[in-house]
Amino acid sequence: MSSGPRMKPPVIADVARVAGVSVPTVSRVLNRTAQVSPERRARVMEAVKELGFRPNGAARTLANRSGSIVAVFAGETARYGYATTIQGIEEAARQAGHLVAISVVETTAEGVVEQAIDHALAQPLAGAVVLEFDPAGTATLAKVPAWLPVVAASAVGESSTDTAHVLMDDRAAAGQATKYLLDLGHRTVHHVAIPSAWQESPRTAGWRNALIEAGAPVPPVIRCGWSPMEGYAAGERFASDPSVTAVLAGNDELAIGVIKGLVDHGRTVPGDVSVIGFDDHPLSQLWLPPLTTVRQDFLRLGKELVAMLMGQLESGVQAPSIRILPELVVRQSTGRPPG
């Protein structure tokens, strides 16, 4: 991983140099204040594209280190993990004297990511945080200009880019949860998966690897969205199959849906089927039965991201990535298999 400082933002003089024109000519092209020949205009716009130049607040304030805002790019703000991470970012940034501007990037559709970045860069940014939990986060991280200080959160367990990351090791945590169910005596563990930025989410990969290492059968994955009702539908399917005795859900909301679907169709939890969730949602310990889950410290995640970004701003050197291992919290939704 690179430990050197990120590039300085290109300025209008850089555009003039690459285009082979004067600074006033560049200014006239960008501001459309006077007629410029089509040939010169084309050279200027080509230089702008080549350098990634943006005539905005972020570049100007970064040049003299006066940025006051931390931009947060997220694909969601309502889900528990996203919302609590953003809370941690906001609290830590405020203590460091910075405001937070949240930019929601809902999809990877053409123009959506670029528009979100452009809107953020119009502000006096100190730097940015990208929540790389979904395809939109991955696309955003790839488009953030190299001169802007940036850190990212990911659930992969390892970084696929040179950007400094705080890594939540979902792969290891899912493997631990799966092994726990196998050690209770379950023949195998079924899996209800959440959407992912990758072909296979780290949680799914950890579940699969644990089964393979134990020599246990690997059932087909049930892929869901974020809605608990999709978990409920999965629970209905499991209820009709007496061979299902253990389920690892991709998050607690899906797990709660699975339990409701099982119970409504005549199965008991954990008497007939054990269920484990993921994230330790505040409601998970109040559900009946209280949910065994993988605890994610999202508040700490947000604060670690800001600490990493502040260190990068002060030193001019990219910080090394750090790894956080979630914790399995055993409650009453898991037990030995029937019989």
mmCIF file of C-alpha atoms in Angstrom, residues 83-314:
data_model
loop_
_atom_site.group_PDB
_atom_site.id
_atom_site.type_symbol
_atom_site.label_atom_id
_atom_site.label_comp_id
_atom_site.label_asym_id
_atom_site.label_seq_id
_atom_site.Cartn_x
_atom_site.Cartn_y
_atom_site.Cartn_z
ATOM 1 C CA ALA A 83 -26.825 5.158 10.051
ATOM 2 C CA THR A 84 -24.717 4.233 13.083
ATOM 3 C CA THR A 85 -21.459 4.521 11.139
ATOM 4 C CA ILE A 86 -22.505 7.998 9.968
ATOM 5 C CA GLN A 87 -23.347 8.889 13.584
ATOM 6 C CA GLY A 88 -19.814 7.930 14.619
ATOM 7 C CA ILE A 89 -18.346 9.956 11.760
ATOM 8 C CA GLU A 90 -20.404 13.022 12.656
ATOM 9 C CA GLU A 91 -19.537 12.888 16.356
ATOM 10 C CA ALA A 92 -15.803 12.493 15.719
ATOM 11 C CA ALA A 93 -15.706 15.096 12.955
ATOM 12 C CA ARG A 94 -17.504 17.626 15.146
ATOM 13 C CA GLN A 95 -14.960 17.079 17.920
ATOM 14 C CA ALA A 96 -12.210 17.707 15.355
ATOM 15 C CA GLY A 97 -13.851 20.991 14.316
ATOM 16 C CA HIS A 98 -15.393 19.837 11.035
ATOM 17 C CA LEU A 99 -18.909 19.739 9.662
ATOM 18 C CA VAL A 100 -20.221 16.660 7.824
ATOM 19 C CA ALA A 101 -21.994 16.709 4.458
ATOM 20 C CA ILE A 102 -23.714 13.449 3.515
ATOM 21 C CA SER A 103 -24.095 12.541 -0.140
ATOM 22 C CA VAL A 104 -26.335 9.538 -0.855
ATOM 23 C CA VAL A 105 -25.332 7.605 -3.986
ATOM 24 C CA GLU A 106 -28.274 5.307 -4.608
ATOM 25 C CA THR A 107 -27.059 3.507 -7.740
ATOM 26 C CA THR A 108 -24.098 3.078 -10.059
ATOM 27 C CA ALA A 109 -26.115 4.435 -12.993
ATOM 28 C CA GLU A 110 -24.175 6.598 -15.412
ATOM 29 C CA GLY A 111 -23.913 10.159 -14.162
ATOM 30 C CA VAL A 112 -25.275 9.486 -10.654
ATOM 31 C CA VAL A 113 -21.869 8.923 -9.047
ATOM 32 C CA GLU A 114 -20.241 11.802 -10.940
ATOM 33 C CA GLN A 115 -23.052 14.175 -9.983
ATOM 34 C CA ALA A 116 -22.788 13.256 -6.294
ATOM 35 C CA ILE A 117 -19.031 13.814 -6.323
ATOM 36 C CA ASP A 118 -19.321 17.118 -8.183
ATOM 37 C CA HIS A 119 -21.906 18.425 -5.714
ATOM 38 C CA ALA A 120 -19.687 17.486 -2.774
ATOM 39 C CA LEU A 121 -16.585 19.000 -4.362
ATOM 40 C CA ALA A 122 -18.360 22.341 -4.706
ATOM 41 C CA GLN A 123 -18.035 22.612 -0.907
ATOM 42 C CA PRO A 124 -14.890 23.586 1.045
ATOM 43 C CA LEU A 125 -13.868 19.989 1.765
ATOM 44 C CA ALA A 126 -11.137 18.900 4.135
ATOM 45 C CA GLY A 127 -11.501 15.322 2.855
ATOM 46 C CA ALA A 128 -13.968 12.516 2.283
ATOM 47 C CA VAL A 129 -15.167 9.217 3.740
ATOM 48 C CA VAL A 130 -16.636 6.530 1.473
ATOM 49 C CA LEU A 131 -18.779 3.704 2.891
ATOM 50 C CA GLU A 132 -17.811 0.935 0.482
ATOM 51 C CA PHE A 133 -20.526 -1.462 1.611
ATOM 52 C CA ASP A 134 -22.332 -1.771 -1.736
ATOM 53 C CA PRO A 135 -21.774 -1.375 -5.498
ATOM 54 C CA ALA A 136 -22.500 2.373 -5.304
ATOM 55 C CA GLY A 137 -19.791 2.789 -2.663
ATOM 56 C CA THR A 138 -17.238 0.910 -4.745
ATOM 57 C CA ALA A 139 -18.081 2.991 -7.832
ATOM 58 C CA THR A 140 -17.804 6.221 -5.839
ATOM 59 C CA LEU A 141 -14.416 5.333 -4.392
ATOM 60 C CA ALA A 142 -13.117 4.659 -7.895
ATOM 61 C CA LYS A 143 -14.274 8.112 -9.101
ATOM 62 C CA VAL A 144 -13.079 10.321 -6.220
ATOM 63 C CA PRO A 145 -10.223 12.496 -7.580
ATOM 64 C CA ALA A 146 -6.743 11.401 -6.515
ATOM 65 C CA TRP A 147 -5.885 14.774 -5.006
ATOM 66 C CA LEU A 148 -8.675 14.676 -2.411
ATOM 67 C CA PRO A 149 -7.753 13.069 0.949
ATOM 68 C CA VAL A 150 -10.066 10.090 1.366
ATOM 69 C CA VAL A 151 -10.545 7.048 3.590
ATOM 70 C CA ALA A 152 -13.054 4.219 3.222
ATOM 71 C CA ALA A 153 -14.909 1.574 5.216
ATOM 72 C CA SER A 154 -15.310 -1.922 3.864
ATOM 73 C CA ALA A 155 -16.601 -5.287 5.033
ATOM 74 C CA VAL A 156 -14.262 -7.349 2.872
ATOM 75 C CA GLY A 157 -11.523 -7.963 5.444
ATOM 76 C CA GLU A 158 -8.902 -6.747 2.990
ATOM 77 C CA SER A 159 -8.526 -3.676 0.786
ATOM 78 C CA SER A 160 -8.718 -3.939 -2.990
ATOM 79 C CA THR A 161 -7.356 -0.399 -3.515
ATOM 80 C CA ASP A 162 -4.552 1.810 -2.264
ATOM 81 C CA THR A 163 -7.034 3.916 -0.292
ATOM 82 C CA ALA A 164 -6.679 3.653 3.480
ATOM 83 C CA HIS A 165 -9.514 1.490 4.834
ATOM 84 C CA VAL A 166 -11.071 0.549 8.129
ATOM 85 C CA LEU A 167 -11.974 -3.066 7.437
ATOM 86 C CA MET A 168 -14.785 -4.899 9.230
ATOM 87 C CA ASP A 169 -13.811 -8.547 8.812
ATOM 88 C CA ASP A 170 -17.237 -9.963 7.989
ATOM 89 C CA ARG A 171 -15.677 -13.013 6.359
ATOM 90 C CA ALA A 172 -14.005 -14.167 9.569
ATOM 91 C CA ALA A 173 -17.081 -13.306 11.656
ATOM 92 C CA ALA A 174 -19.456 -15.268 9.412
ATOM 93 C CA GLY A 175 -17.080 -18.210 9.529
ATOM 94 C CA GLN A 176 -17.060 -18.057 13.322
ATOM 95 C CA ALA A 177 -20.871 -17.974 13.482
ATOM 96 C CA THR A 178 -21.175 -20.905 11.073
ATOM 97 C CA LYS A 179 -18.619 -22.947 13.024
ATOM 98 C CA TYR A 180 -20.533 -22.240 16.239
ATOM 99 C CA LEU A 181 -23.684 -23.801 14.746
ATOM 100 C CA LEU A 182 -21.764 -26.802 13.425
ATOM 101 C CA ASP A 183 -20.151 -27.308 16.827
ATOM 102 C CA LEU A 184 -23.643 -27.428 18.366
ATOM 103 C CA GLY A 185 -24.210 -30.524 16.217
ATOM 104 C CA HIS A 186 -26.050 -29.172 13.178
ATOM 105 C CA ARG A 187 -25.287 -31.134 10.015
ATOM 106 C CA THR A 188 -25.114 -27.960 7.920
ATOM 107 C CA VAL A 189 -26.124 -24.286 8.002
ATOM 108 C CA HIS A 190 -28.413 -22.561 5.496
ATOM 109 C CA HIS A 191 -27.740 -18.965 4.491
ATOM 110 C CA VAL A 192 -29.944 -15.956 3.658
ATOM 111 C CA ALA A 193 -27.697 -13.362 1.994
ATOM 112 C CA ILE A 194 -27.905 -9.564 1.856
ATOM 113 C CA PRO A 195 -27.027 -7.535 -1.265
ATOM 114 C CA SER A 196 -23.296 -7.011 -1.793
ATOM 115 C CA ALA A 197 -20.807 -4.846 -3.654
ATOM 116 C CA TRP A 198 -19.008 -8.021 -4.688
ATOM 117 C CA GLN A 199 -20.012 -11.140 -6.590
ATOM 118 C CA GLU A 200 -20.185 -12.919 -3.228
ATOM 119 C CA SER A 201 -20.465 -10.953 -0.008
ATOM 120 C CA PRO A 202 -17.779 -11.472 2.669
ATOM 121 C CA ARG A 203 -20.468 -12.871 4.955
ATOM 122 C CA THR A 204 -21.475 -15.435 2.351
ATOM 123 C CA ALA A 205 -17.830 -16.283 1.642
ATOM 124 C CA GLY A 206 -17.104 -16.815 5.344
ATOM 125 C CA TRP A 207 -20.165 -19.058 5.715
ATOM 126 C CA ARG A 208 -19.223 -21.100 2.636
ATOM 127 C CA ASN A 209 -15.569 -21.507 3.642
ATOM 128 C CA ALA A 210 -16.514 -22.689 7.134
ATOM 129 C CA LEU A 211 -18.809 -25.373 5.729
ATOM 130 C CA ILE A 212 -16.183 -26.551 3.234
ATOM 131 C CA GLU A 213 -13.464 -26.682 5.895
ATOM 132 C CA ALA A 214 -15.769 -28.762 8.126
ATOM 133 C CA GLY A 215 -16.714 -31.116 5.286
ATOM 134 C CA ALA A 216 -20.367 -30.112 5.681
ATOM 135 C CA PRO A 217 -22.856 -29.874 2.794
ATOM 136 C CA VAL A 218 -23.147 -26.397 1.220
ATOM 137 C CA PRO A 219 -26.847 -25.607 0.626
ATOM 138 C CA PRO A 220 -27.960 -23.145 -2.074
ATOM 139 C CA VAL A 221 -27.861 -19.518 -0.957
ATOM 140 C CA ILE A 222 -31.155 -17.637 -0.677
ATOM 141 C CA ARG A 223 -30.356 -14.129 -1.939
ATOM 142 C CA CYS A 224 -32.508 -11.331 -0.547
ATOM 143 C CA GLY A 225 -32.767 -7.563 -0.524
ATOM 144 C CA TRP A 226 -32.885 -5.506 2.658
ATOM 145 C CA SER A 227 -36.544 -6.016 3.551
ATOM 146 C CA PRO A 228 -37.403 -8.213 6.569
ATOM 147 C CA MET A 229 -40.326 -9.514 4.519
ATOM 148 C CA GLU A 230 -37.828 -11.196 2.213
ATOM 149 C CA GLY A 231 -36.453 -12.920 5.309
ATOM 150 C CA TYR A 232 -40.019 -13.931 6.160
ATOM 151 C CA ALA A 233 -40.405 -15.536 2.716
ATOM 152 C CA ALA A 234 -37.164 -17.450 3.294
ATOM 153 C CA GLY A 235 -38.496 -18.603 6.676
ATOM 154 C CA GLU A 236 -41.630 -19.910 4.946
ATOM 155 C CA ARG A 237 -39.442 -21.955 2.584
ATOM 156 C CA PHE A 238 -37.352 -23.333 5.431
ATOM 157 C CA ALA A 239 -40.478 -24.264 7.416
ATOM 158 C CA SER A 240 -41.513 -26.738 4.725
ATOM 159 C CA ASP A 241 -38.128 -28.516 4.799
ATOM 160 C CA PRO A 242 -37.532 -30.586 7.974
ATOM 161 C CA SER A 243 -33.846 -30.994 7.070
ATOM 162 C CA VAL A 244 -33.259 -27.277 7.814
ATOM 163 C CA THR A 245 -32.085 -26.977 11.417
ATOM 164 C CA ALA A 246 -29.729 -23.945 11.302
ATOM 165 C CA VAL A 247 -29.763 -20.610 9.447
ATOM 166 C CA LEU A 248 -27.226 -17.786 9.222
ATOM 167 C CA ALA A 249 -28.923 -14.574 8.053
ATOM 168 C CA GLY A 250 -27.061 -11.714 6.382
ATOM 169 C CA ASN A 251 -28.348 -9.190 8.921
ATOM 170 C CA ASP A 252 -30.621 -9.041 11.955
ATOM 171 C CA GLU A 253 -33.633 -7.694 10.064
ATOM 172 C CA LEU A 254 -33.569 -10.704 7.735
ATOM 173 C CA ALA A 255 -33.022 -13.017 10.720
ATOM 174 C CA ILE A 256 -36.087 -11.596 12.479
ATOM 175 C CA GLY A 257 -38.085 -12.136 9.278
ATOM 176 C CA VAL A 258 -36.807 -15.733 9.035
ATOM 177 C CA ILE A 259 -37.861 -16.462 12.624
ATOM 178 C CA LYS A 260 -41.318 -14.997 12.069
ATOM 179 C CA GLY A 261 -41.743 -17.035 8.875
ATOM 180 C CA LEU A 262 -40.676 -20.243 10.632
ATOM 181 C CA VAL A 263 -42.892 -19.730 13.687
ATOM 182 C CA ASP A 264 -45.946 -18.722 11.636
ATOM 183 C CA HIS A 265 -45.623 -22.008 9.749
ATOM 184 C CA GLY A 266 -45.302 -24.337 12.710
ATOM 185 C CA ARG A 267 -41.564 -24.466 13.454
ATOM 186 C CA THR A 268 -39.996 -23.409 16.752
ATOM 187 C CA VAL A 269 -36.802 -21.405 17.332
ATOM 188 C CA PRO A 270 -34.451 -22.720 18.588
ATOM 189 C CA GLY A 271 -36.224 -26.039 19.217
ATOM 190 C CA ASP A 272 -36.527 -26.965 15.531
ATOM 191 C CA VAL A 273 -34.303 -24.363 13.859
ATOM 192 C CA SER A 274 -31.433 -22.235 15.194
ATOM 193 C CA VAL A 275 -31.046 -18.752 13.703
ATOM 194 C CA ILE A 276 -28.116 -16.331 13.830
ATOM 195 C CA GLY A 277 -28.258 -12.730 12.614
ATOM 196 C CA PHE A 278 -25.600 -10.129 11.872
ATOM 197 C CA ASP A 279 -24.957 -6.552 13.142
ATOM 198 C CA ASP A 280 -26.502 -6.685 16.672
ATOM 199 C CA HIS A 281 -29.370 -4.330 15.876
ATOM 200 C CA PRO A 282 -30.765 -2.732 19.092
ATOM 201 C CA LEU A 283 -34.007 -4.703 18.650
ATOM 202 C CA SER A 284 -32.232 -8.068 18.340
ATOM 203 C CA GLN A 285 -31.985 -8.603 22.098
ATOM 204 C CA LEU A 286 -35.676 -7.707 22.568
ATOM 205 C CA TRP A 287 -36.974 -10.152 19.946
ATOM 206 C CA LEU A 288 -38.522 -13.443 21.066
ATOM 207 C CA PRO A 289 -36.376 -15.374 21.361
ATOM 208 C CA PRO A 290 -33.484 -12.897 21.849
ATOM 209 C CA LEU A 291 -31.340 -13.172 18.739
ATOM 210 C CA THR A 292 -27.872 -14.693 18.601
ATOM 211 C CA THR A 293 -25.958 -12.331 16.341
ATOM 212 C CA VAL A 294 -22.596 -10.988 15.200
ATOM 213 C CA ARG A 295 -21.983 -7.657 16.927
ATOM 214 C CA GLN A 296 -20.593 -4.914 14.676
ATOM 215 C CA ASP A 297 -19.296 -1.778 16.423
ATOM 216 C CA PHE A 298 -20.422 0.685 13.750
ATOM 217 C CA LEU A 299 -20.029 3.681 16.066
ATOM 218 C CA ARG A 300 -16.363 2.796 16.554
ATOM 219 C CA LEU A 301 -16.040 2.263 12.802
ATOM 220 C CA GLY A 302 -17.187 5.817 12.110
ATOM 221 C CA LYS A 303 -14.837 7.304 14.688
ATOM 222 C CA GLU A 304 -11.872 5.273 13.422
ATOM 223 C CA LEU A 305 -12.531 6.575 9.905
ATOM 224 C CA VAL A 306 -12.395 10.192 11.057
ATOM 225 C CA ALA A 307 -9.265 9.581 13.146
ATOM 226 C CA MET A 308 -7.599 8.043 10.104
ATOM 227 C CA LEU A 309 -8.614 10.969 7.884
ATOM 228 C CA MET A 310 -7.464 13.585 10.427
ATOM 229 C CA GLY A 311 -4.096 11.857 10.749
ATOM 230 C CA GLN A 312 -3.754 11.853 6.980
ATOM 231 C CA LEU A 313 -4.590 15.569 6.796
ATOM 232 C CA GLU A 314 -2.073 16.463 9.519
#
